[in-house]
Short mmCIF file of C-alpha atoms in Angstrom, two decimals:
data_model
loop_
_atom_site.label_atom_id
_atom_site.label_comp_id
_atom_site.label_asym_id
_atom_site.label_seq_id
_atom_site.Cartn_x
_atom_site.Cartn_y
_atom_site.Cartn_z
CA MET A 19 -19.18 -26.63 2.58
CA THR A 20 -17.96 -27.12 6.13
CA GLY A 21 -15.97 -23.95 5.55
CA LEU A 22 -19.14 -22.02 4.77
CA ARG A 23 -20.90 -23.56 7.76
CA SER A 24 -18.12 -22.47 10.13
CA ALA A 25 -18.10 -19.00 8.56
CA ALA A 26 -21.86 -18.83 9.20
CA ALA A 27 -21.34 -19.92 12.80
CA ILE A 28 -18.77 -17.18 13.39
CA LEU A 29 -21.07 -14.66 11.75
CA ALA A 30 -24.01 -15.77 13.92
CA LYS A 31 -21.87 -15.39 17.04
CA ASP A 32 -20.81 -11.86 16.06
CA VAL A 33 -24.36 -10.80 15.17
CA ARG A 34 -25.64 -12.17 18.49
CA LEU A 35 -22.94 -10.27 20.39
CA GLU A 36 -23.78 -6.99 18.63
CA ALA A 37 -27.51 -7.52 19.07
CA ARG A 38 -27.06 -7.94 22.82
CA ARG A 39 -25.08 -4.70 23.03
CA VAL A 40 -26.98 -2.70 20.50
CA GLU A 41 -25.87 0.53 22.19
CA ASN A 42 -22.41 0.02 20.66
CA LEU A 43 -23.72 0.17 17.12
CA ALA A 44 -26.01 3.06 18.05
CA THR A 45 -23.07 5.04 19.44
CA MET A 46 -21.12 4.44 16.25
CA ALA A 47 -24.06 5.61 14.16
CA ILE A 48 -24.22 8.79 16.24
CA PHE A 49 -20.49 9.27 15.73
CA ALA A 50 -20.95 8.91 11.96
CA VAL A 51 -23.75 11.49 11.98
CA LEU A 52 -21.58 13.82 14.05
CA VAL A 53 -18.78 13.65 11.48
CA VAL A 54 -21.27 14.69 8.80
CA VAL A 55 -22.44 17.58 10.99
CA VAL A 56 -18.90 18.74 11.81
CA PHE A 57 -18.13 18.72 8.10
CA VAL A 58 -20.58 21.59 7.65
CA PHE A 59 -18.62 23.71 10.14
CA ALA A 60 -15.48 23.35 8.02
CA GLY A 61 -16.71 26.14 5.76
CA ASP A 62 -19.68 28.39 5.33
CA PRO A 63 -21.52 26.38 2.71
CA THR A 64 -24.23 27.78 0.50
CA PRO A 65 -27.11 25.42 -0.47
CA GLU A 66 -25.27 24.54 -3.71
CA ASP A 67 -22.08 23.76 -1.80
CA LEU A 68 -24.08 21.51 0.49
CA SER A 69 -25.45 19.26 -2.22
CA ARG A 70 -22.02 19.17 -3.88
CA LEU A 71 -20.19 18.30 -0.65
CA GLY A 72 -22.87 15.92 0.64
CA PRO A 73 -21.76 12.66 -0.98
CA GLY A 74 -18.13 13.33 -0.02
CA ALA A 75 -19.05 14.01 3.61
CA LEU A 76 -21.07 10.79 3.65
CA TRP A 77 -18.11 8.72 2.51
CA VAL A 78 -15.62 10.38 4.83
CA SER A 79 -17.88 9.75 7.79
CA LEU A 80 -18.25 6.12 6.75
CA LEU A 81 -14.47 5.82 6.43
CA PHE A 82 -14.01 7.06 10.01
CA ALA A 83 -16.83 4.93 11.41
CA GLY A 84 -15.28 1.90 9.73
CA ALA A 85 -11.80 2.59 11.12
CA ILE A 86 -13.24 2.62 14.64
CA GLY A 87 -15.55 -0.31 14.02
CA PHE A 88 -13.08 -2.78 12.49
CA GLN A 89 -10.81 -2.27 15.45
CA ARG A 90 -13.62 -2.98 17.91
CA TRP A 91 -15.07 -5.94 16.07
CA PHE A 92 -11.69 -7.58 15.90
CA ALA A 93 -10.52 -6.58 19.39
CA GLN A 94 -13.44 -8.40 20.99
CA GLU A 95 -11.76 -11.64 19.92
CA GLU A 96 -8.62 -10.68 21.81
CA ARG A 97 -10.45 -10.52 25.12
CA ASN A 98 -10.31 -13.59 27.37
CA GLY A 99 -8.21 -15.41 24.80
CA ALA A 100 -11.21 -15.87 22.49
CA LEU A 101 -8.91 -15.73 19.47
CA GLN A 102 -6.77 -18.58 20.78
CA GLY A 103 -9.98 -20.57 21.25
CA LEU A 104 -11.02 -19.87 17.66
CA LEU A 105 -7.60 -20.82 16.36
CA LEU A 106 -7.68 -24.11 18.26
CA THR A 107 -10.86 -25.17 16.46
CA PRO A 108 -10.27 -27.05 13.21
CA VAL A 109 -11.69 -24.17 11.17
CA ASP A 110 -10.07 -23.01 7.95
CA ARG A 111 -8.57 -19.55 8.44
CA GLY A 112 -10.23 -18.38 5.24
CA ALA A 113 -13.64 -19.33 6.66
CA LEU A 114 -12.77 -17.44 9.83
CA PHE A 115 -12.00 -14.38 7.73
CA ILE A 116 -15.20 -14.66 5.71
CA GLY A 117 -17.26 -14.87 8.89
CA LYS A 118 -15.68 -11.75 10.36
CA TRP A 119 -15.82 -9.95 7.00
CA VAL A 120 -19.55 -10.55 6.45
CA GLY A 121 -20.20 -9.47 10.02
CA ALA A 122 -18.28 -6.21 9.59
CA THR A 123 -20.15 -5.56 6.32
CA LEU A 124 -23.53 -6.05 8.00
CA PHE A 125 -22.66 -3.76 10.94
CA LEU A 126 -21.41 -1.01 8.64
CA LEU A 127 -24.57 -1.31 6.55
CA ALA A 128 -26.64 -1.00 9.73
CA ILE A 129 -24.84 2.28 10.47
CA GLU A 130 -25.49 3.47 6.93
CA VAL A 131 -29.22 2.84 7.33
CA VAL A 132 -29.17 5.54 10.00
CA LEU A 133 -26.52 7.75 8.42
CA VAL A 134 -27.80 8.12 4.86
CA PRO A 135 -31.30 9.45 5.59
CA VAL A 136 -29.99 11.92 8.18
CA ALA A 137 -27.18 13.10 5.92
CA SER A 138 -29.47 13.45 2.91
CA MET A 139 -31.78 15.62 5.01
CA LEU A 140 -28.97 17.77 6.42
CA TYR A 141 -27.33 18.24 3.04
CA ASP A 142 -30.57 18.48 1.09
CA LEU A 143 -29.66 15.60 -1.22
CA GLN A 144 -32.39 14.59 -3.67
CA LEU A 145 -32.51 10.82 -3.19
CA GLY A 146 -36.05 10.36 -4.56
CA ALA A 147 -35.30 8.65 -7.85
CA VAL A 148 -31.72 7.49 -7.32
CA TRP A 149 -31.97 5.54 -4.07
CA PRO A 150 -31.86 2.02 -5.64
CA LYS A 151 -28.63 2.92 -7.45
CA LEU A 152 -27.22 4.60 -4.36
CA THR A 153 -28.02 1.52 -2.28
CA LEU A 154 -26.24 -0.67 -4.82
CA VAL A 155 -23.05 1.37 -4.75
CA MET A 156 -23.13 1.63 -0.95
CA VAL A 157 -23.42 -2.13 -0.57
CA ILE A 158 -20.62 -2.85 -3.05
CA VAL A 159 -18.28 -0.28 -1.52
CA THR A 160 -19.05 -1.43 2.02
CA ILE A 161 -18.21 -5.04 1.11
CA GLY A 162 -14.80 -4.04 -0.22
CA TYR A 163 -14.00 -1.65 2.60
CA ALA A 164 -15.01 -4.22 5.22
CA ALA A 165 -12.71 -6.80 3.58
CA LEU A 166 -9.64 -4.58 3.84
CA GLY A 167 -10.71 -3.23 7.22
CA THR A 168 -11.13 -6.64 8.85
CA PHE A 169 -7.87 -7.79 7.34
CA PHE A 170 -5.86 -4.82 8.56
CA ALA A 171 -7.52 -4.80 11.98
CA ALA A 172 -6.08 -8.29 12.43
CA ILE A 173 -2.67 -7.00 11.29
CA ALA A 174 -2.74 -3.88 13.46
CA ALA A 175 -3.59 -6.05 16.49
CA HIS A 176 -0.02 -7.37 16.24
CA THR A 177 1.53 -3.97 16.94
CA THR A 178 2.10 -1.91 20.05
CA ALA A 179 0.09 0.94 18.53
CA GLY A 180 -2.88 -1.00 17.15
CA GLN A 181 -5.52 1.69 17.12
CA LEU A 182 -3.13 4.26 15.72
CA LEU A 183 -1.73 2.14 12.96
CA LEU A 184 -4.98 0.82 11.49
CA PRO A 185 -6.04 4.03 9.68
CA VAL A 186 -2.46 4.65 8.54
CA LEU A 187 -2.43 1.27 6.82
CA LEU A 188 -6.08 1.18 5.80
CA PHE A 189 -6.85 4.63 4.35
CA PRO A 190 -4.22 4.77 1.57
CA LEU A 191 -5.12 1.26 0.43
CA SER A 192 -8.82 2.15 0.47
CA VAL A 193 -8.38 5.07 -1.92
CA PRO A 194 -9.85 3.23 -4.94
CA ILE A 195 -12.96 2.15 -3.05
CA LEU A 196 -13.49 5.60 -1.53
CA LEU A 197 -13.08 7.24 -4.95
CA SER A 198 -15.52 4.75 -6.51
CA GLY A 199 -18.11 5.48 -3.85
CA ALA A 200 -17.68 9.24 -4.03
CA GLY A 201 -17.47 9.19 -7.83
CA ALA A 202 -20.57 7.05 -8.31
CA SER A 203 -22.70 9.03 -5.86
CA GLN A 204 -21.47 12.31 -7.34
CA GLN A 205 -22.65 11.03 -10.71
CA LEU A 206 -26.05 10.24 -9.24
CA MET A 207 -26.49 13.55 -7.41
CA THR A 208 -25.36 15.93 -10.12
CA GLY A 209 -27.59 14.31 -12.73
CA ASP A 210 -25.06 13.25 -15.35
CA GLY A 211 -24.90 9.51 -14.63
CA THR A 212 -22.73 8.40 -17.55
CA ALA A 213 -19.74 7.22 -15.51
CA TYR A 214 -21.82 5.63 -12.74
CA TRP A 215 -21.42 2.06 -14.00
CA ASP A 216 -17.66 2.53 -14.51
CA TRP A 217 -17.26 3.38 -10.85
CA VAL A 218 -19.53 0.54 -9.74
CA GLY A 219 -17.53 -1.83 -11.92
CA LEU A 220 -14.27 -0.65 -10.38
CA ALA A 221 -15.66 -1.12 -6.86
CA ALA A 222 -16.94 -4.60 -7.74
CA ALA A 223 -13.53 -5.55 -9.17
CA PHE A 224 -11.92 -4.26 -5.98
CA ASP A 225 -14.29 -6.45 -3.92
CA VAL A 226 -13.45 -9.55 -5.91
CA ILE A 227 -9.67 -8.97 -5.94
CA PHE A 228 -9.25 -8.10 -2.27
CA GLY A 229 -11.92 -10.51 -1.07
CA THR A 230 -9.90 -13.29 -2.70
CA VAL A 231 -6.45 -12.05 -1.71
CA CYS A 232 -7.44 -11.39 1.92
CA THR A 233 -9.23 -14.74 2.30
CA MET A 234 -6.23 -16.56 0.89
CA THR A 235 -3.57 -14.79 2.95
CA PHE A 236 -5.48 -14.49 6.24
CA GLU A 237 -3.81 -17.61 7.61
CA TYR A 238 -0.44 -15.82 7.55
CA VAL A 239 -1.89 -12.86 9.44
CA ILE A 240 -3.61 -14.72 12.22
CA THR A 241 -1.33 -17.64 13.10
CA GLU A 242 0.28 -17.08 16.47
CA MET B 4 35.34 -18.49 -12.15
CA ILE B 5 34.23 -21.97 -13.30
CA SER B 6 34.35 -23.34 -9.79
CA SER B 7 32.26 -20.50 -8.43
CA ILE B 8 29.66 -21.02 -11.17
CA LYS B 9 29.66 -24.72 -10.34
CA LYS B 10 29.07 -23.91 -6.71
CA TRP B 11 26.01 -21.83 -7.55
CA TRP B 12 24.65 -24.05 -10.28
CA PRO B 13 21.57 -25.88 -8.96
CA ARG B 14 21.31 -29.66 -9.19
CA SER B 15 17.52 -29.71 -9.47
CA TRP B 16 14.58 -27.36 -9.76
CA ARG B 17 13.82 -27.92 -6.13
CA GLN B 18 17.30 -26.88 -5.18
CA PHE B 19 17.12 -23.98 -7.64
CA TRP B 20 14.13 -22.51 -5.83
CA THR B 21 15.25 -23.25 -2.30
CA THR B 22 18.67 -21.71 -2.83
CA LEU B 23 17.67 -18.84 -5.09
CA ASP B 24 17.95 -16.29 -2.29
CA GLY B 25 21.43 -17.42 -1.35
CA ARG B 26 22.68 -17.40 -4.93
CA THR B 27 21.14 -14.03 -5.76
CA TYR B 28 22.74 -12.68 -2.63
CA HIS B 29 26.16 -14.15 -3.39
CA VAL B 30 26.18 -12.94 -6.99
CA LEU B 31 25.15 -9.45 -5.92
CA LEU B 32 27.59 -9.45 -3.02
CA HIS B 33 30.52 -10.36 -5.26
CA MET B 34 29.54 -7.77 -7.83
CA ARG B 35 28.70 -5.14 -5.24
CA SER B 36 31.79 -2.97 -5.51
CA TRP B 37 31.71 -3.21 -9.31
CA ILE B 38 28.11 -2.07 -9.34
CA GLY B 39 29.01 0.76 -6.99
CA TRP B 40 31.87 2.08 -9.12
CA LEU B 41 29.83 1.69 -12.29
CA ALA B 42 27.04 3.67 -10.66
CA VAL B 43 29.45 6.47 -9.74
CA GLY B 44 30.80 6.59 -13.29
CA MET B 45 27.36 6.59 -14.87
CA MET B 46 26.18 9.26 -12.45
CA VAL B 47 29.06 11.54 -13.44
CA ALA B 48 28.25 10.87 -17.10
CA THR B 49 24.59 11.64 -16.48
CA PHE B 50 25.32 14.99 -14.90
CA ALA B 51 27.80 15.83 -17.64
CA LEU B 52 25.15 15.11 -20.24
CA VAL B 53 22.47 17.01 -18.35
CA PHE B 54 24.49 20.16 -17.81
CA TRP B 55 26.79 20.34 -20.85
CA TRP B 56 25.36 18.34 -23.67
CA VAL B 57 21.59 18.25 -23.74
CA PRO B 58 20.14 21.50 -25.15
CA LEU B 59 18.09 23.85 -23.02
CA GLU B 60 14.36 23.30 -23.26
CA SER B 61 12.96 26.25 -25.16
CA ILE B 62 9.94 27.10 -22.95
CA GLN B 63 10.90 26.01 -19.45
CA GLY B 64 14.64 26.67 -19.57
CA TYR B 65 16.76 25.46 -16.65
CA PRO B 66 13.98 24.13 -14.39
CA GLN B 67 13.32 21.40 -16.96
CA LYS B 68 16.72 19.82 -16.13
CA ILE B 69 15.27 18.32 -12.94
CA PHE B 70 13.32 16.04 -15.28
CA TYR B 71 16.42 13.80 -15.52
CA ILE B 72 16.33 13.17 -11.76
CA HIS B 73 12.58 13.18 -11.36
CA VAL B 74 11.67 10.54 -13.95
CA PRO B 75 14.31 7.95 -12.93
CA SER B 76 13.26 8.36 -9.28
CA ALA B 77 9.64 7.71 -10.23
CA TRP B 78 10.66 4.67 -12.25
CA LEU B 79 12.60 3.27 -9.29
CA MET B 80 9.84 3.88 -6.77
CA TYR B 81 7.60 1.65 -8.90
CA SER B 82 10.36 -0.91 -9.48
CA ALA B 83 10.84 -1.15 -5.72
CA VAL B 84 7.16 -2.08 -5.38
CA GLY B 85 7.86 -4.97 -7.73
CA VAL B 86 10.92 -6.06 -5.73
CA VAL B 87 8.95 -5.92 -2.47
CA PHE B 88 6.15 -7.97 -4.06
CA VAL B 89 8.43 -10.68 -5.44
CA ALA B 90 10.50 -10.88 -2.24
CA SER B 91 7.33 -11.07 -0.12
CA VAL B 92 5.86 -13.90 -2.21
CA MET B 93 9.17 -15.75 -2.09
CA TYR B 94 9.37 -15.27 1.67
CA LEU B 95 5.92 -16.74 2.30
CA TRP B 96 6.80 -19.62 0.00
CA GLN B 97 10.38 -20.42 1.05
CA ARG B 98 10.54 -18.90 4.53
CA THR B 99 14.23 -18.08 4.22
CA GLN B 100 15.27 -14.99 6.15
CA LEU B 101 17.07 -13.40 3.23
CA TRP B 102 13.83 -12.79 1.27
CA ASP B 103 12.44 -10.94 4.25
CA ILE B 104 15.56 -8.77 4.39
CA PHE B 105 15.28 -8.11 0.64
CA ALA B 106 11.67 -6.99 1.02
CA ARG B 107 12.45 -4.70 3.94
CA CYS B 108 15.47 -3.07 2.29
CA ALA B 109 13.68 -2.65 -1.04
CA ALA B 110 10.81 -0.93 0.79
CA GLU B 111 13.20 1.44 2.52
CA ILE B 112 14.91 2.37 -0.73
CA GLY B 113 11.55 2.60 -2.51
CA PHE B 114 10.42 5.03 0.16
CA LEU B 115 13.58 7.04 -0.39
CA PHE B 116 13.01 7.30 -4.14
CA CYS B 117 9.32 8.00 -3.65
CA SER B 118 10.23 10.93 -1.40
CA LEU B 119 12.79 12.06 -3.95
CA THR B 120 10.13 11.95 -6.68
CA LEU B 121 7.77 14.06 -4.59
CA VAL B 122 10.44 16.60 -3.63
CA THR B 123 11.87 16.99 -7.14
CA GLY B 124 8.32 17.18 -8.49
CA MET B 125 7.48 20.00 -6.11
CA LEU B 126 10.74 21.80 -6.91
CA TRP B 127 9.92 21.51 -10.59
CA GLY B 128 6.29 22.50 -10.09
CA SER B 129 7.04 25.68 -8.16
CA PRO B 130 8.44 27.72 -11.09
CA ILE B 131 6.39 26.00 -13.82
CA TRP B 132 2.92 25.76 -12.25
CA GLY B 133 3.47 28.63 -9.85
CA LYS B 134 2.83 26.34 -6.89
CA PRO B 135 4.49 23.18 -5.59
CA TRP B 136 1.39 21.02 -5.39
CA VAL B 137 -1.66 20.49 -7.60
CA TRP B 138 -4.12 17.61 -7.26
CA ASP B 139 -3.13 16.09 -10.55
CA ALA B 140 -3.59 12.35 -11.03
CA ARG B 141 0.11 11.48 -10.97
CA LEU B 142 0.89 13.62 -7.96
CA THR B 143 -2.00 12.12 -6.04
CA SER B 144 -1.14 8.51 -6.80
CA THR B 145 2.54 9.12 -5.97
CA PHE B 146 1.51 10.62 -2.65
CA VAL B 147 -0.74 7.64 -1.88
CA LEU B 148 2.12 5.29 -2.75
CA TRP B 149 4.36 7.25 -0.38
CA LEU B 150 1.77 6.76 2.38
CA ILE B 151 1.64 3.02 1.67
CA TYR B 152 5.43 2.74 1.94
CA LEU B 153 5.23 4.70 5.17
CA GLY B 154 2.56 2.38 6.58
CA TYR B 155 4.60 -0.68 5.65
CA LEU B 156 7.75 0.65 7.32
CA LEU B 157 5.79 1.88 10.35
CA PHE B 158 4.32 -1.59 10.80
CA ARG B 159 7.81 -3.04 10.82
CA MET B 160 8.86 -0.53 13.47
CA LEU B 161 5.79 -0.88 15.67
CA ALA B 162 5.23 -4.64 15.43
CA ARG B 163 5.29 -6.49 18.72
CA ARG B 164 8.47 -8.44 19.33
CA ASP B 165 6.73 -11.73 20.09
CA ILE B 166 5.39 -12.26 16.56
CA GLU B 167 7.01 -13.19 13.29
CA VAL B 168 7.19 -9.71 11.78
CA GLY B 169 8.40 -10.80 8.35
CA ARG B 170 5.39 -12.98 7.67
CA ILE B 171 2.83 -10.25 8.28
CA ALA B 172 4.94 -7.59 6.58
CA ALA B 173 5.09 -9.89 3.54
CA VAL B 174 1.29 -10.01 3.47
CA ILE B 175 1.11 -6.20 3.67
CA GLY B 176 3.68 -6.00 0.87
CA ILE B 177 1.62 -8.30 -1.35
CA VAL B 178 -1.72 -6.57 -0.70
CA GLY B 179 -0.11 -3.16 -1.14
CA ALA B 180 1.61 -4.08 -4.38
CA ILE B 181 -1.64 -5.43 -5.83
CA ASP B 182 -3.39 -2.22 -4.81
CA VAL B 183 -0.88 0.15 -6.44
CA PRO B 184 -2.09 -0.27 -10.05
CA ILE B 185 -5.73 -0.10 -8.92
CA ILE B 186 -5.05 3.14 -7.05
CA HIS B 187 -3.31 4.49 -10.13
CA LEU B 188 -6.34 3.69 -12.31
CA SER B 189 -8.93 5.05 -9.87
CA VAL B 190 -7.04 8.31 -9.32
CA GLN B 191 -6.69 8.76 -13.07
CA TRP B 192 -10.45 8.34 -13.51
CA TRP B 193 -11.15 10.67 -10.64
CA ARG B 194 -9.08 13.45 -12.18
CA THR B 195 -10.30 13.07 -15.73
CA LEU B 196 -13.93 13.03 -14.60
CA HIS B 197 -13.48 16.16 -12.51
CA PRO B 198 -10.86 18.27 -14.25
CA LEU B 199 -9.49 21.14 -12.22
CA PRO B 200 -8.85 24.53 -13.79
CA VAL B 201 -5.09 24.09 -13.47
CA VAL B 202 -2.33 25.49 -15.63
CA MET B 203 -1.04 22.14 -16.71
CA ILE B 204 2.13 21.87 -18.72
CA ALA B 205 2.65 18.90 -20.97
CA ASN B 206 5.38 17.32 -18.89
CA ASP B 207 4.63 13.94 -20.37
CA PRO B 208 7.72 12.15 -21.59
CA GLY B 209 7.51 10.01 -24.69
CA GLY B 210 5.51 11.77 -27.37
CA GLY B 211 7.63 14.49 -28.87
CA LEU B 212 10.83 14.09 -26.89
CA PRO B 213 13.88 15.04 -28.99
CA THR B 214 16.59 12.40 -29.40
CA SER B 215 19.16 14.22 -27.27
CA MET B 216 16.75 14.41 -24.35
CA LEU B 217 15.73 10.79 -24.78
CA VAL B 218 19.36 9.64 -24.76
CA THR B 219 20.10 11.66 -21.63
CA LEU B 220 16.98 10.27 -19.96
CA LEU B 221 17.98 6.69 -20.78
CA VAL B 222 21.50 7.21 -19.41
CA ALA B 223 19.97 8.72 -16.26
CA LEU B 224 17.60 5.74 -15.94
CA VAL B 225 20.48 3.26 -16.16
CA SER B 226 22.65 5.11 -13.67
CA PHE B 227 19.81 5.54 -11.17
CA SER B 228 18.96 1.85 -11.51
CA LEU B 229 22.59 1.00 -10.74
CA VAL B 230 22.44 3.20 -7.66
CA PHE B 231 19.27 1.39 -6.63
CA VAL B 232 20.85 -2.05 -7.01
CA TYR B 233 23.96 -0.90 -5.18
CA LEU B 234 22.00 0.55 -2.27
CA LEU B 235 19.88 -2.59 -2.09
CA THR B 236 22.85 -4.96 -1.93
CA GLN B 237 24.63 -2.73 0.55
CA ARG B 238 21.60 -2.60 2.83
CA VAL B 239 20.99 -6.36 2.54
CA TRP B 240 24.64 -7.02 3.34
CA GLN B 241 24.39 -4.70 6.33
CA GLU B 242 21.29 -6.43 7.70
CA ARG B 243 22.85 -9.82 7.10
CA THR B 244 25.97 -8.76 8.99
CA ILE B 245 23.91 -7.48 11.91
CA GLU B 246 22.13 -10.82 12.03
CA ASN B 247 25.38 -12.80 11.91
CA LEU B 248 26.89 -10.65 14.64
CA GLY B 249 23.85 -11.33 16.78
CA LEU B 250 24.31 -15.07 16.26
CA LEU B 251 27.98 -14.80 17.07
CA GLU B 252 27.22 -12.89 20.22
CA ALA B 253 24.76 -15.56 21.33
CA ILE B 254 27.32 -18.29 20.73
CA LEU B 255 30.01 -16.41 22.65
CA ASP B 256 27.60 -15.78 25.53
CA ARG B 257 26.86 -19.46 25.75
CA LYS B 258 30.56 -20.33 25.67
CA ALA B 259 31.25 -17.85 28.42
CA GLU B 260 28.49 -19.43 30.48
CA HIS B 261 30.01 -22.88 30.04
CA ALA B 262 33.45 -21.61 30.98
CA THR B 263 32.39 -20.21 34.32
#
């Protein structure tokens, strides 16, 4: 229980920091929207192409936003020796990870709240009836992606090329979660929703497996 | 013989686990040259079988022969994932340097075989599919595995010198190895749910493989595995020697300091 309480304290600290510098999150949301816009320039899409490409563009933009975000949200601990301070407290490393993980999930979800409506308008996606299911898959995928992202941001911080290495490590390992997200939303958009629950199940299994593995092994990553 | 077995035989379970790295290393080191020569012999036998004995495949003809290099490479790139996983877990548990070296060398050799699988696959694909690359499930998951190996090795190269590289690399090895089957599954689903209009050839082994081809494949698998073990022991020995030389150098430096 003390573990959960310390995780909550770390989460509260992170949320307070982001709330005081809300322009950071706003800039990241704008970046995510820009990726979606630039995606259109990659070809000369017809209206059909747009609604077919839409979900994919959404997930790619989220992948990029995450890669930038995880780095930032972890790097703020490196400043002024904040990480050393955290490590000196008698807090379980797993609780530390859970706090950072939940925070990263919430921030990514905040970006999605801006991104999804704009993208659905730009790509003419019909979200009318499917939005509860789309929300579900977005939340599940974001949880899993944030787990791996937070974990590998801590790892990449140990290298001389931190910002460069994070996507190189993170993207290949995130393939299952990206495919689940893209697959499930494709199923929702193109009407035939038979495989939707398979993809959601895969994403949920991914969350459970990597949530557990990352929480358990975080102490090896973070110890100085 | 008896005395050397006695030397390696553990006195308790605790000792068994804490000295497993050393004993594995010694056994492999002593057998190294044997494994090497056996690998050479088996390799010659494999190529003899491939080019003189096994009949030509009726549809594909000569390009099909690359199958006997391609499949063993693929098998070894997955085996190397297993070696990296086991060595990483053992390193975090026992913290003996040798497990770290095992994990690193297995990853290097796994990367080598993964590249070999991709290259031979593309060479095979060019005449059969008409193009070197299609986004088939197996090709995609092999490519992702290649990227994971690359990330792991890049981390080892780029890690800051003031941290314990082996510990974090072990964690990456464990997370990566757990992810490999999940990636495999997800990519398979992705391809079957969205089939591409590709001229796919049934290159699946198993099924209706004639006996002569199966025998040749098995011989190739054994000889490639021997090459893998040989390369691994050679690399581990090399790394170990570098480490020992470093120690020796430090000792000599200190002695020289005392002398002056």
